[in-house]
C-alpha positions as a Python dict, from the first residue, in 0.01 Angstrom:
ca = {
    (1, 'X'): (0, 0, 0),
    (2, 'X'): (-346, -49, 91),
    (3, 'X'): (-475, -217, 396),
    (4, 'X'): (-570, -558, 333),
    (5, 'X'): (-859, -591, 604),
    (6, 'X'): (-1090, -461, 374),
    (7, 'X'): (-1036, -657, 82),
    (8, 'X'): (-1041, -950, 333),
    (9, 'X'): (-1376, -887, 493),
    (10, 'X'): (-1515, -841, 121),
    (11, 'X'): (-1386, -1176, 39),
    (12, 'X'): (-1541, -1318, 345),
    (13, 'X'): (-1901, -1212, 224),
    (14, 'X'): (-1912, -1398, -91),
    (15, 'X'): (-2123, -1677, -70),
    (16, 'X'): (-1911, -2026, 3),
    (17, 'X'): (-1610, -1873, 140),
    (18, 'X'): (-1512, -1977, 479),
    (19, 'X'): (-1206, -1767, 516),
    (20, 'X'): (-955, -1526, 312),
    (21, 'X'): (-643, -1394, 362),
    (22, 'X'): (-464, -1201, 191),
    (23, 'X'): (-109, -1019, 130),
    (24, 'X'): (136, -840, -119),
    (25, 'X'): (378, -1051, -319),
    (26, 'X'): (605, -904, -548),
    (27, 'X'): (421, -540, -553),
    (28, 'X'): (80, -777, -647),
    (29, 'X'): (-209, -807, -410),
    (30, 'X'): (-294, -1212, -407),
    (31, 'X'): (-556, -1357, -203),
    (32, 'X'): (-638, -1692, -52),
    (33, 'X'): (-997, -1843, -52),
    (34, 'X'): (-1129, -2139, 198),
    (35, 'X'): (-1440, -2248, 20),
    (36, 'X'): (-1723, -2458, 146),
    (37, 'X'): (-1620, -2824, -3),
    (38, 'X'): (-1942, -2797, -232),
    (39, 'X'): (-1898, -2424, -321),
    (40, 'X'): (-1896, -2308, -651),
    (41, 'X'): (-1736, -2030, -704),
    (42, 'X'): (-1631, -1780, -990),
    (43, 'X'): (-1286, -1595, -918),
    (44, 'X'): (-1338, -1398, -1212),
    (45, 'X'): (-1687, -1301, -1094),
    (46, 'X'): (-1542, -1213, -733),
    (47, 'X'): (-1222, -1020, -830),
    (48, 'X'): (-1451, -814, -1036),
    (49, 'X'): (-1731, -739, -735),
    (50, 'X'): (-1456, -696, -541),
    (51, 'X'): (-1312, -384, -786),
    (52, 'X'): (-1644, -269, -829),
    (53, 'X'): (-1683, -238, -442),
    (54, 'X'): (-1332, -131, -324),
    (55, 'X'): (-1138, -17, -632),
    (56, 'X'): (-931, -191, -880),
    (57, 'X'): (-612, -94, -630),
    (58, 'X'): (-770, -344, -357),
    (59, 'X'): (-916, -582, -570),
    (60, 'X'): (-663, -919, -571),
    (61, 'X'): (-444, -1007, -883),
    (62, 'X'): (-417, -1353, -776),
    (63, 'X'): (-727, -1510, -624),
    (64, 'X'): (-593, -1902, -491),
    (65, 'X'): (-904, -2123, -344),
    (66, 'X'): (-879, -2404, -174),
    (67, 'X'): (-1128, -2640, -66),
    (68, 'X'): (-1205, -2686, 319),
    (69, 'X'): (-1082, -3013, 427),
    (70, 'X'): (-1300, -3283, 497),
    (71, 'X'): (-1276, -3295, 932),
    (72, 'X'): (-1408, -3628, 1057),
}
C-alpha cells in the first residue's frame, strides 16, 4: 500500500480545504475533506488533479467532505 501522507498533503492544497485525512478501507483508498463552510468544491475535479499529480494508485476512491463547524 501506498503512503497516505502524500495524498493527504495534496488534498490539503486545494483551495477550501481545511484538513484531510485519509486511510484504506476494504483494499480502497477513501479520504476525508474539512471544507471552509462557504467552499465550493468539486470532488470529481479533485480526485482527478489528485491522479494526475500522484497516480491513479494514490488518488482516493471515496472522497467524504464535510463542512467545518460553525465555532462561536
Amino acid at each position: 500500500r501506498p503512503d497516505t501522507r502524500e495524498t493527504e498533503s495534496f488534498l490539503q492544497s486545494q483551495e477550501g480545504v481545511l484538513d484531510a485525512s485519509v486511510w484504506y478501507q476494504e483494499g480502497r483508498l477513501v479520504a476525508n475533506l474539512v471544507v471552509h463552510r462557504y467552499a465550493v468544491v468539486n470532488v470529481e475535479e479533485i480526485r482527478e488533479g489528485c491522479a494526475r499529480e500522484l497516480g491513479v494508485g494514490k488518488a482516493p476512491a471515496l472522497i467524504l467532505v464535510m463542512r467545518e463547524s460553525d465555532r462561536r
